[in-house]
Amino acid sequence: MTMPTALEIARQATLKPIAEIAEDIGIPPWLIEQHGEHVAKIDLKAIEELKDQPKAKYVVVTAITPTPLGEGKTTTTIGLGQAFSHIGRRATIAIRQASMGPTFGIKGGAAGGGYSQAVPFELLNLHLTGDMHAVTAAHNQISAMVDNSLYLGNEFGLDLNQITWKRVLDVNDRALRNIVIGLGAAGDGVPRQAGFDITAASEVMAVLALSKDLKDLRARLGRIVVGYTKQGEPVTAEQLKAAGAAAVIMREALKPNLLQTLENTPVFVHAGPFGNIAHGNSSVVADLIGIHTGEFLVTEAGFGADMGAERFFNIKCRVSGLKPDAAVVVATVRALKSHSGKYKVVAGRPLPEDMLKENPDDVALGAENLRKQLENIRAHGVEPVVAINGMPSDFASERRVIHELAASMGIKSAVGTHFTDGGRGATEIAEAVAEVASKPNNFHFLYPSEATLRQKIEAIASKVYGADGVDYAPLAAKQLDGYEKNGFGNLPVCIAKTQYSLSHDANLKGAPTGFRLPIREARASVGAGFVYLICGDMRTMPGLASKPAAISIDLDDDGNIVGLY
């Protein structure tokens, strides 16, 4: 029998009124702002009102290094959250909000999949409550005030060649990556080179995800650096008097969104910072509320454990003050086969035919990637559980390789069939997570705040990626020196690299060694509160594929959405 599409499954779900979902997790009616029957924003006063409730076990879901097809991390996050109710426990879930660019591009939606997804499907993958549009508007309001300042005489001495603040749009549009603005008559602005990023890559999005309250949001927006003078002095949104307007635009967006899963498990869907140049995690405020709403709070970190989980530990937890009790590392047979180095997986194309044949030896070769990602979790004092996201093409002998590797490290592992079976398909994973989370751990950051930026970079490169060292391009070295001089040296770091390898090179599979990490450029997201380092060519404005998802998305004669997946 053919599996229904995610949209078809979502439309068959029996949803509870969102007020009932909120009541089930102890959020009173006066803290709920409904957006229709099945979506609500939660007032930030809930952080204070719920603080005396028992604290949940905090579980982060991450993964091995993924293939371009993804390994079902969001699906596993939601399946695990649903599974707890099947073993008599209560869980709340927190995930990022989908970006519409990839939804209409090649990636599709970000609500999970199969019978483990958050709903309402259409709202979640499109406008939801408008947070993405608020980020776009707030970011571009700052952009407009940058160019207005230039037009009115450039009071702060911004160097036109060192303006770092672009514009953003929540659309995949490669033609906007590099543009020239201010053309036309003299009253049309100062001509200069500029560009667009996708909204998820905006520093305002990272600020939204890391702010703890409105006061914190306002302060972070004020600290945003929009560019530098010829003397290397930073110019901020506060100096431009742009931060106040941006904060007003973002006021409602800071309230987290409450939805539910197909099985009526509560799920916060809030913020969607880029997984490459930012920390790739959902919001701090959602977690500060969710941590007091059940026995477990299950959240997801973007990409593999070397990226999203590392930043979850060293950036997000540093801000929130929350300490994880367990981690889940999602693995698939197909991804580990890919890490053998024998196969090339391309999004939008069928898997290589030989990859679908039974071959536990290929899984064993690629399993070194799993081993290293498990070590990366333990490097932070947290105990992992391996969740094998089961697929029909798997063979028992291939899954056995994964179980044996985990067992050799003293780590629990379990197979999940949550895509096809919903929460009941992930009960073994839930039981393993509950057992691990019940034990004390030694969670710690990988580096102290007082370490230099270079020391922080080198700690991640050597301890997490397995690099022999770090090479800094002259520009990057100069920028790092400038950031230290300007007082940004106490910030954590975020390394922007490919998600398809533990290294900077997407072609290096498994657990590569003997390489050095090249840092091409450094940028300071001072408002968000981190410095990010660029390895290679990072695209912050995606383009559309030859056959984007958008060509199949439409309305039928009754006004229903079709083609969304």
Coordinates of C-alpha atoms in Angstrom, one line a residue:
M1 CA 0.0 0.0 0.0
T2 CA 1.3 3.4 -0.9
M3 CA 2.1 5.7 2.0
P4 CA -0.1 8.9 2.0
T5 CA 1.7 12.2 1.6
A6 CA 2.6 14.3 4.7
L7 CA -0.2 16.7 3.8
E8 CA -2.8 13.9 3.4
I9 CA -1.8 12.5 6.8
A10 CA -2.0 15.9 8.4
R11 CA -5.5 16.5 7.1
Q12 CA -6.7 13.2 8.6
A13 CA -5.5 14.1 12.1
T14 CA -8.0 14.8 14.9
L15 CA -6.7 18.0 16.5
K16 CA -7.6 19.3 19.9
P17 CA -8.3 23.0 20.5
I18 CA -5.0 24.7 21.2
A19 CA -6.4 26.0 24.5
E20 CA -6.9 22.4 25.6
I21 CA -3.3 21.6 24.7
A22 CA -2.1 24.6 26.7
E23 CA -4.2 23.6 29.7
D24 CA -2.8 20.1 29.6
I25 CA 0.7 21.4 30.1
G26 CA -0.3 23.9 32.8
I27 CA -0.4 27.2 30.8
P28 CA -3.5 29.2 32.0
P29 CA -5.9 30.8 29.6
W30 CA -4.8 34.4 30.3
L31 CA -1.3 33.6 28.9
I32 CA -2.7 32.2 25.6
E33 CA -3.2 34.4 22.5
Q34 CA -5.0 32.3 19.9
H35 CA -4.4 32.5 16.2
G36 CA -7.3 30.4 15.1
E37 CA -8.4 27.2 16.8
H38 CA -5.1 25.2 16.6
V39 CA -2.3 27.8 16.9
A40 CA -1.5 30.1 19.8
K41 CA 1.2 32.5 21.0
I42 CA 2.2 32.2 24.6
D43 CA 2.8 35.3 26.7
L44 CA 6.3 35.6 28.0
K45 CA 4.9 36.0 31.5
A46 CA 4.6 32.2 31.4
I47 CA 8.3 31.9 32.2
E48 CA 7.8 33.5 35.5
E49 CA 4.4 31.9 36.3
L50 CA 5.6 28.4 35.6
K51 CA 9.0 28.7 37.3
D52 CA 7.9 26.8 40.4
Q53 CA 6.6 23.8 38.4
P54 CA 8.9 20.7 38.3
K55 CA 11.7 20.9 35.7
A56 CA 11.6 18.5 32.9
K57 CA 14.5 16.4 31.7
Y58 CA 16.1 18.3 28.8
V59 CA 16.8 16.2 25.7
V60 CA 18.5 17.4 22.6
V61 CA 18.1 15.5 19.3
T62 CA 21.0 15.7 16.9
A63 CA 22.5 13.4 14.2
I64 CA 25.4 11.9 12.4
T65 CA 26.7 13.9 9.5
P66 CA 23.7 13.9 7.1
T67 CA 23.4 13.3 3.4
P68 CA 21.6 15.8 1.2
L69 CA 18.4 13.8 1.8
G70 CA 18.4 14.4 5.5
E71 CA 18.2 11.6 8.1
G72 CA 14.8 12.4 9.7
K73 CA 16.0 14.4 12.7
T74 CA 12.8 16.5 13.0
T75 CA 10.7 13.4 12.4
T76 CA 12.6 11.6 15.1
T77 CA 12.3 14.6 17.5
I78 CA 8.5 14.5 17.0
G79 CA 8.3 10.7 17.1
L80 CA 10.2 10.6 20.3
G81 CA 8.1 13.3 21.9
Q82 CA 5.0 11.3 20.9
A83 CA 6.5 8.1 22.1
F84 CA 6.7 9.2 25.7
S85 CA 2.9 9.1 26.1
H86 CA 3.0 5.5 24.9
I87 CA 5.3 4.6 27.9
G88 CA 3.2 6.6 30.4
R89 CA 5.3 9.7 30.4
R90 CA 4.6 13.4 29.5
A91 CA 6.7 15.3 27.0
T92 CA 6.8 18.7 25.3
I93 CA 8.6 19.3 22.0
A94 CA 10.5 22.4 20.7
I95 CA 11.5 22.8 17.0
R96 CA 12.5 25.5 14.6
Q97 CA 10.1 27.2 12.3
A98 CA 10.2 26.4 8.6
S99 CA 11.6 28.9 6.2
M100 CA 9.4 29.3 3.2
G101 CA 12.4 29.6 0.8
P102 CA 13.3 25.9 1.2
T103 CA 9.6 24.9 1.4
F104 CA 9.2 26.3 -2.2
G105 CA 12.7 25.1 -3.1
I106 CA 14.0 21.6 -3.0
K107 CA 13.9 20.7 0.7
G108 CA 10.2 20.9 1.3
G109 CA 8.6 21.6 4.7
A110 CA 10.1 21.2 8.2
A111 CA 7.3 19.8 10.2
G112 CA 8.6 16.2 10.5
G113 CA 7.2 13.5 8.3
G114 CA 4.9 10.6 7.9
Y115 CA 3.0 9.9 11.2
S116 CA 5.5 12.0 13.2
Q117 CA 4.8 15.6 12.3
A118 CA 3.7 18.9 13.8
V119 CA 0.4 20.3 12.6
P120 CA -1.5 22.3 11.2
F121 CA 0.8 21.4 8.3
E122 CA 0.0 24.2 5.9
L123 CA 0.2 27.0 8.6
L124 CA 3.5 25.6 10.0
N125 CA 5.2 25.5 6.6
L126 CA 3.9 28.8 5.4
H127 CA 3.2 32.0 7.4
L128 CA 2.3 30.5 10.8
T129 CA 1.8 33.6 13.0
G130 CA 4.0 35.9 10.9
D131 CA 7.3 35.7 12.9
M132 CA 9.3 35.2 9.7
H133 CA 7.8 38.3 8.2
A134 CA 8.5 40.3 11.4
V135 CA 12.2 39.3 11.2
T136 CA 12.3 40.3 7.5
A137 CA 10.7 43.7 8.3
A138 CA 12.8 44.4 11.3
H139 CA 16.0 43.5 9.5
N140 CA 15.1 45.6 6.5
Q141 CA 14.1 48.6 8.7
I142 CA 17.7 48.6 10.0
S143 CA 18.9 48.3 6.4
A144 CA 16.8 51.3 5.4
M145 CA 18.2 53.4 8.2
V146 CA 21.8 52.4 7.3
D147 CA 21.2 53.8 3.8
N148 CA 19.3 56.8 5.1
S149 CA 22.3 57.7 7.3
L150 CA 24.6 57.5 4.3
Y151 CA 22.2 59.7 2.3
L152 CA 22.1 62.3 5.1
G153 CA 25.8 62.8 5.3
N154 CA 27.2 59.6 6.8
E155 CA 27.3 61.0 10.4
F156 CA 29.1 57.9 11.8
G157 CA 31.7 57.6 9.0
L158 CA 30.6 54.2 7.7
D159 CA 33.1 52.9 5.1
L160 CA 31.0 51.9 2.1
N161 CA 33.3 48.9 1.6
Q162 CA 32.8 47.7 5.1
I163 CA 29.0 47.7 5.5
T164 CA 28.2 44.2 6.6
W165 CA 24.4 44.6 6.9
K166 CA 22.5 43.3 3.9
R167 CA 18.8 43.0 3.3
V168 CA 16.8 39.8 3.6
L169 CA 13.9 38.0 2.0
D170 CA 12.3 34.6 2.8
V171 CA 12.6 33.4 -0.8
N172 CA 15.2 31.4 -2.6
D173 CA 16.5 33.9 -5.2
R174 CA 20.1 33.7 -6.3
A175 CA 19.7 36.9 -8.5
L176 CA 19.6 38.9 -5.3
R177 CA 22.9 37.7 -3.8
N178 CA 24.8 40.6 -5.2
I179 CA 23.1 43.8 -6.2
V180 CA 23.7 47.6 -6.7
I181 CA 21.4 50.0 -4.9
G182 CA 20.9 53.7 -4.9
L183 CA 20.8 54.1 -8.7
G184 CA 18.8 56.8 -10.3
A185 CA 18.4 60.4 -9.3
A186 CA 20.4 62.1 -6.6
G187 CA 17.4 61.7 -4.2
D188 CA 17.4 58.0 -4.6
G189 CA 20.2 57.2 -2.2
V190 CA 23.9 56.6 -2.3
P191 CA 24.9 54.1 -4.9
R192 CA 26.8 51.1 -3.5
Q193 CA 27.1 47.3 -3.8
A194 CA 24.8 45.4 -1.5
G195 CA 23.0 42.1 -1.5
F196 CA 20.3 39.9 0.1
D197 CA 20.4 36.9 2.4
I198 CA 17.5 34.6 3.1
T199 CA 15.6 35.6 6.3
A200 CA 16.7 32.6 8.2
A201 CA 20.3 33.9 7.9
S202 CA 19.4 37.3 9.4
E203 CA 21.1 38.2 12.6
V204 CA 17.7 39.4 13.8
M205 CA 16.6 35.7 13.5
A206 CA 19.5 34.7 15.7
V207 CA 18.6 37.5 18.1
L208 CA 15.0 36.2 18.2
A209 CA 16.2 32.7 19.0
L210 CA 18.6 33.7 21.8
S211 CA 16.7 36.5 23.6
K212 CA 15.3 35.7 27.0
D213 CA 12.8 38.6 27.3
L214 CA 11.9 41.9 25.6
K215 CA 14.5 43.8 27.4
D216 CA 17.2 41.4 26.3
L217 CA 15.8 41.5 22.7
R218 CA 16.0 45.3 22.7
A219 CA 19.6 45.3 24.0
R220 CA 20.7 42.7 21.5
L221 CA 19.2 44.6 18.6
G222 CA 21.0 47.7 19.7
R223 CA 24.4 45.8 19.8
I224 CA 24.0 44.7 16.1
V225 CA 27.0 45.9 14.1
V226 CA 26.0 47.1 10.7
G227 CA 29.5 48.0 9.5
Y228 CA 32.8 49.7 10.3
T229 CA 34.6 53.0 9.8
K230 CA 37.8 53.2 7.8
Q231 CA 39.5 53.1 11.2
G232 CA 37.9 49.8 12.0
E233 CA 35.5 51.1 14.6
P234 CA 32.1 49.3 14.7
V235 CA 28.9 51.2 13.9
T236 CA 25.8 49.8 15.7
A237 CA 22.0 49.8 15.2
E238 CA 21.8 51.7 18.5
Q239 CA 24.0 54.5 17.1
L240 CA 21.7 54.7 14.0
K241 CA 18.7 54.8 16.4
A242 CA 17.3 51.9 14.4
A243 CA 17.1 49.3 17.3
G244 CA 13.9 50.7 18.9
A245 CA 11.9 50.5 15.7
A246 CA 13.2 46.9 15.1
A247 CA 12.3 45.9 18.6
V248 CA 8.7 47.3 18.1
I249 CA 8.4 45.2 15.0
M250 CA 9.7 42.1 16.8
R251 CA 7.6 42.5 20.0
E252 CA 4.9 40.0 19.2
A253 CA 7.3 37.6 17.4
L254 CA 9.2 37.0 20.6
K255 CA 6.2 35.1 22.0
P256 CA 6.7 31.4 21.1
N257 CA 4.1 29.6 19.0
L258 CA 2.3 26.5 20.5
L259 CA 1.0 23.8 18.2
Q260 CA 0.6 20.1 18.5
T261 CA 1.6 16.8 16.8
L262 CA -0.6 14.3 15.1
E263 CA -1.0 12.6 18.4
N264 CA -1.8 15.9 20.3
T265 CA 1.7 16.2 21.9
P266 CA 2.4 19.9 22.6
V267 CA 5.1 21.4 20.4
F268 CA 6.6 24.8 20.4
V269 CA 7.6 26.0 16.9
H270 CA 9.6 29.2 17.3
A271 CA 12.5 30.9 15.5
G272 CA 14.6 29.4 12.6
P273 CA 18.2 30.6 12.6
F274 CA 20.4 29.3 9.8
G275 CA 22.2 26.1 10.7
N276 CA 25.5 27.1 9.0
I277 CA 26.2 30.7 9.9
A278 CA 24.2 30.7 13.1
H279 CA 23.5 28.3 15.9
G280 CA 20.6 26.4 14.2
N281 CA 18.4 25.9 17.3
S282 CA 14.9 26.9 18.2
S283 CA 14.3 29.7 20.7
V284 CA 15.5 30.1 24.3
V285 CA 12.1 31.5 25.4
A286 CA 10.3 28.4 24.1
D287 CA 12.6 26.2 26.2
L288 CA 12.4 28.4 29.3
I289 CA 8.6 27.8 29.2
G290 CA 8.6 24.2 27.9
I291 CA 11.1 23.1 30.6
H292 CA 8.2 23.4 33.2
T293 CA 5.5 21.7 31.2
G294 CA 6.1 18.0 31.5
E295 CA 8.5 15.3 32.4
F296 CA 10.7 15.7 29.2
L297 CA 11.4 18.6 26.9
V298 CA 12.7 17.3 23.6
T299 CA 14.4 19.8 21.3
E300 CA 16.2 19.6 18.0
A301 CA 19.6 20.9 17.0
G302 CA 20.3 21.5 13.3
F303 CA 22.5 19.3 11.1
G304 CA 25.0 16.9 12.8
A305 CA 26.4 16.8 16.3
D306 CA 29.5 18.7 15.1
M307 CA 27.3 21.7 14.2
G308 CA 23.8 22.1 15.8
A309 CA 24.6 20.1 19.0
E310 CA 28.0 21.8 19.5
R311 CA 26.2 25.2 19.2
F312 CA 23.3 24.0 21.4
F313 CA 25.8 23.2 24.1
N314 CA 28.2 26.1 23.8
I315 CA 25.9 29.0 22.6
K316 CA 22.3 28.2 23.5
C317 CA 22.8 26.6 26.9
R318 CA 25.3 29.3 27.8
V319 CA 22.6 31.8 27.2
S320 CA 19.6 30.0 28.7
G321 CA 21.3 28.5 31.7
L322 CA 19.6 25.1 31.0
K323 CA 21.6 21.9 31.2
P324 CA 20.8 18.9 29.0
D325 CA 20.2 15.6 30.6
A326 CA 20.6 13.4 27.5
A327 CA 21.2 13.6 23.8
V328 CA 19.8 11.5 20.9
V329 CA 22.0 10.9 17.8
V330 CA 19.9 10.0 14.8
A331 CA 21.6 7.6 12.4
T332 CA 20.4 5.9 9.2
V333 CA 21.8 2.9 7.4
R334 CA 21.9 4.8 4.1
A335 CA 23.9 7.7 5.5
L336 CA 26.5 5.4 7.1
K337 CA 26.8 3.7 3.7
S338 CA 27.4 7.1 2.2
H339 CA 30.1 7.7 4.7
S340 CA 32.0 4.7 3.5
G341 CA 33.0 7.0 0.6
K342 CA 31.7 4.5 -2.1
Y343 CA 28.5 6.3 -3.0
K344 CA 27.4 9.7 -4.1
V345 CA 24.0 10.8 -2.8
V346 CA 22.3 13.7 -4.7
A347 CA 19.1 15.4 -3.6
G348 CA 16.3 14.9 -6.0
R349 CA 17.9 11.8 -7.6
P350 CA 17.3 8.1 -6.7
L351 CA 19.9 6.4 -4.4
P352 CA 22.6 4.5 -6.3
E353 CA 21.4 1.0 -7.0
D354 CA 24.3 -0.7 -5.3
M355 CA 23.6 1.3 -2.1
L356 CA 20.3 -0.5 -1.7
K357 CA 21.9 -3.9 -1.6
E358 CA 22.7 -5.6 1.7
N359 CA 26.2 -4.7 2.7
P360 CA 27.0 -4.5 6.4
D361 CA 30.7 -3.9 5.5
D362 CA 29.9 -0.5 4.0
V363 CA 27.9 0.4 7.1
A364 CA 30.9 -0.6 9.2
L365 CA 33.2 1.7 7.2
G366 CA 30.9 4.6 7.5
A367 CA 30.1 4.0 11.1
E368 CA 33.3 5.8 12.1
N369 CA 31.3 9.0 11.5
L370 CA 28.7 7.8 14.1
R371 CA 31.5 7.0 16.6
K372 CA 33.0 10.5 16.2
Q373 CA 29.7 12.2 16.7
L374 CA 29.0 10.1 19.8
E375 CA 32.4 11.2 21.1
N376 CA 31.4 14.8 20.3
I377 CA 28.4 14.5 22.6
R378 CA 30.5 12.9 25.4
A379 CA 33.1 15.7 25.0
H380 CA 30.4 17.9 26.6
G381 CA 29.7 15.5 29.5
V382 CA 26.4 14.4 28.1
E383 CA 25.4 10.8 27.5
P384 CA 24.0 9.9 24.0
V385 CA 21.4 7.4 22.8
V386 CA 21.6 6.2 19.2
A387 CA 18.3 6.3 17.4
I388 CA 18.3 4.3 14.2
N389 CA 15.7 5.9 11.9
G390 CA 14.5 2.7 10.3
M391 CA 13.7 2.6 6.6
P392 CA 12.2 -0.2 4.5
S393 CA 15.5 -0.6 2.5
D394 CA 17.5 -1.5 5.7
F395 CA 18.7 -5.0 6.4
A396 CA 18.9 -6.5 9.8
S397 CA 22.6 -7.3 9.3
E398 CA 23.2 -3.6 8.6
R399 CA 21.3 -2.3 11.7
R400 CA 23.3 -4.9 13.7
V401 CA 26.5 -3.1 12.9
I402 CA 25.1 0.1 14.4
H403 CA 23.9 -1.7 17.5
E404 CA 27.3 -3.3 18.0
L405 CA 29.3 -0.1 17.6
A406 CA 27.0 1.6 20.1
A407 CA 27.4 -1.3 22.5
S408 CA 31.2 -1.3 22.2
M409 CA 31.1 2.3 23.5
G410 CA 28.6 1.5 26.3
I411 CA 25.9 3.5 24.6
K412 CA 22.2 2.4 24.3
S413 CA 20.7 2.1 20.8
A414 CA 17.2 1.5 19.5
V415 CA 15.4 1.3 16.1
G416 CA 12.5 3.7 15.5
T417 CA 9.7 3.2 13.0
H418 CA 8.0 6.5 13.9
F419 CA 7.7 7.7 10.3
T420 CA 5.2 4.9 9.5
D421 CA 4.0 4.0 13.1
G422 CA 4.0 7.4 14.9
G423 CA 4.8 7.5 18.6
R424 CA 4.4 3.8 19.2
G425 CA 7.2 3.2 16.7
A426 CA 9.7 5.1 18.9
T427 CA 8.9 3.6 22.3
E428 CA 12.2 1.8 22.5
I429 CA 14.1 5.0 21.9
A430 CA 11.9 6.8 24.5
E431 CA 12.7 4.1 27.1
A432 CA 16.4 4.3 26.5
V433 CA 16.3 8.1 26.7
A434 CA 14.3 8.0 29.9
E435 CA 16.9 5.7 31.5
V436 CA 19.9 7.8 30.4
A437 CA 18.2 11.1 31.4
S438 CA 17.5 9.8 34.9
K439 CA 21.2 9.6 35.7
P440 CA 23.5 12.5 36.6
N441 CA 25.9 13.8 34.0
N442 CA 28.9 16.2 33.9
F443 CA 27.7 18.7 31.3
H444 CA 30.2 21.4 30.6
F445 CA 31.1 23.8 27.8
L446 CA 33.9 23.0 25.4
Y447 CA 35.7 26.3 26.2
P448 CA 35.5 29.1 28.7
S449 CA 34.1 32.5 27.8
E450 CA 37.4 34.1 28.7
A451 CA 39.4 32.1 26.2
T452 CA 40.5 34.1 23.1
L453 CA 38.6 33.7 19.8
R454 CA 41.4 31.7 18.3
Q455 CA 41.5 29.4 21.3
K456 CA 37.8 28.8 21.0
I457 CA 38.1 28.1 17.2
E458 CA 40.9 25.7 17.8
A459 CA 39.1 23.9 20.5
I460 CA 36.2 23.1 18.2
A461 CA 38.4 22.3 15.2
S462 CA 40.6 19.8 17.1
K463 CA 38.1 18.3 19.6
V464 CA 35.0 18.2 17.5
Y465 CA 36.0 18.1 13.9
G466 CA 39.3 16.2 14.4
A467 CA 41.5 18.7 12.6
D468 CA 45.2 18.9 13.1
G469 CA 45.1 22.7 13.4
V470 CA 43.6 25.9 12.0
D471 CA 44.9 28.1 9.1
Y472 CA 43.8 31.7 9.1
A473 CA 43.6 33.7 5.8
P474 CA 45.2 37.2 6.2
L475 CA 41.7 38.8 6.1
A476 CA 40.4 36.5 8.8
A477 CA 43.4 37.1 11.1
K478 CA 43.0 40.8 10.7
Q479 CA 39.2 40.6 11.5
L480 CA 39.8 38.5 14.6
D481 CA 42.4 40.9 15.9
G482 CA 39.9 43.7 15.3
Y483 CA 37.1 41.9 17.1
E484 CA 39.4 41.3 20.1
K485 CA 40.3 45.0 20.1
N486 CA 36.7 46.0 19.9
G487 CA 35.8 43.9 23.0
F488 CA 34.1 41.0 21.2
G489 CA 36.6 38.4 22.3
N490 CA 34.4 37.1 25.1
L491 CA 31.8 35.9 22.7
P492 CA 31.3 32.2 21.8
V493 CA 32.2 31.1 18.2
C494 CA 30.2 29.5 15.4
I495 CA 32.0 27.9 12.5
A496 CA 30.2 28.1 9.2
K497 CA 31.2 25.1 7.2
T498 CA 29.6 22.4 5.1
Q499 CA 27.1 20.2 7.0
Y500 CA 28.0 17.2 4.8
S501 CA 31.4 16.4 6.5
L502 CA 33.0 16.7 9.9
S503 CA 35.6 18.7 8.1
H504 CA 35.3 21.8 5.9
D505 CA 35.3 19.7 2.7
A506 CA 32.0 18.0 1.8
N507 CA 33.9 15.3 -0.1
L508 CA 35.7 14.1 3.1
K509 CA 33.3 11.4 4.4
G510 CA 33.4 9.3 7.6
A511 CA 35.6 10.7 10.3
P512 CA 38.5 12.4 8.4
T513 CA 41.8 13.1 9.9
G514 CA 45.1 14.7 8.8
F515 CA 43.4 17.9 7.7
R516 CA 43.7 21.5 8.8
L517 CA 40.7 23.8 9.0
P518 CA 41.0 26.9 6.8
I519 CA 39.3 30.1 8.1
R520 CA 38.6 32.4 5.1
E521 CA 36.7 35.1 6.9
A522 CA 35.4 36.1 10.3
R523 CA 32.1 38.0 11.0
A524 CA 30.7 39.3 14.3
S525 CA 27.1 38.8 15.1
V526 CA 27.5 41.0 18.2
G527 CA 23.7 41.4 18.7
A528 CA 23.1 37.7 18.6
G529 CA 26.2 37.2 20.7
F530 CA 28.7 35.1 18.7
V531 CA 31.5 35.4 16.2
Y532 CA 31.1 33.2 13.1
L533 CA 34.0 32.0 11.0
I534 CA 33.6 31.1 7.3
C535 CA 35.2 28.1 5.8
G536 CA 34.9 27.9 2.1
D537 CA 32.0 29.3 0.1
M538 CA 28.8 29.7 2.3
R539 CA 25.6 30.5 0.4
T540 CA 23.3 32.6 2.6
M541 CA 20.8 33.1 -0.2
P542 CA 19.9 29.8 -1.8
G543 CA 18.8 29.5 -5.4
L544 CA 16.0 27.5 -6.9
A545 CA 16.6 24.1 -8.4
S546 CA 15.8 23.2 -12.0
K547 CA 12.5 21.7 -10.8
P548 CA 11.7 23.5 -7.5
A549 CA 8.9 22.4 -5.2
A550 CA 7.1 25.6 -6.1
I551 CA 6.1 24.3 -9.6
S552 CA 3.9 21.7 -7.9
I553 CA 2.3 23.9 -5.3
D554 CA -1.1 25.3 -6.1
L555 CA -4.7 25.7 -5.1
D556 CA -7.4 23.3 -6.3
D557 CA -10.9 24.4 -7.4
D558 CA -12.1 24.4 -3.8
G559 CA -9.2 26.6 -2.6
N560 CA -7.3 23.8 -0.9
I561 CA -3.5 23.8 -1.0
V562 CA -2.0 21.0 -3.1
G563 CA 1.6 19.9 -3.8
L564 CA 3.0 21.0 -0.4
Y565 CA 5.2 18.4 1.2

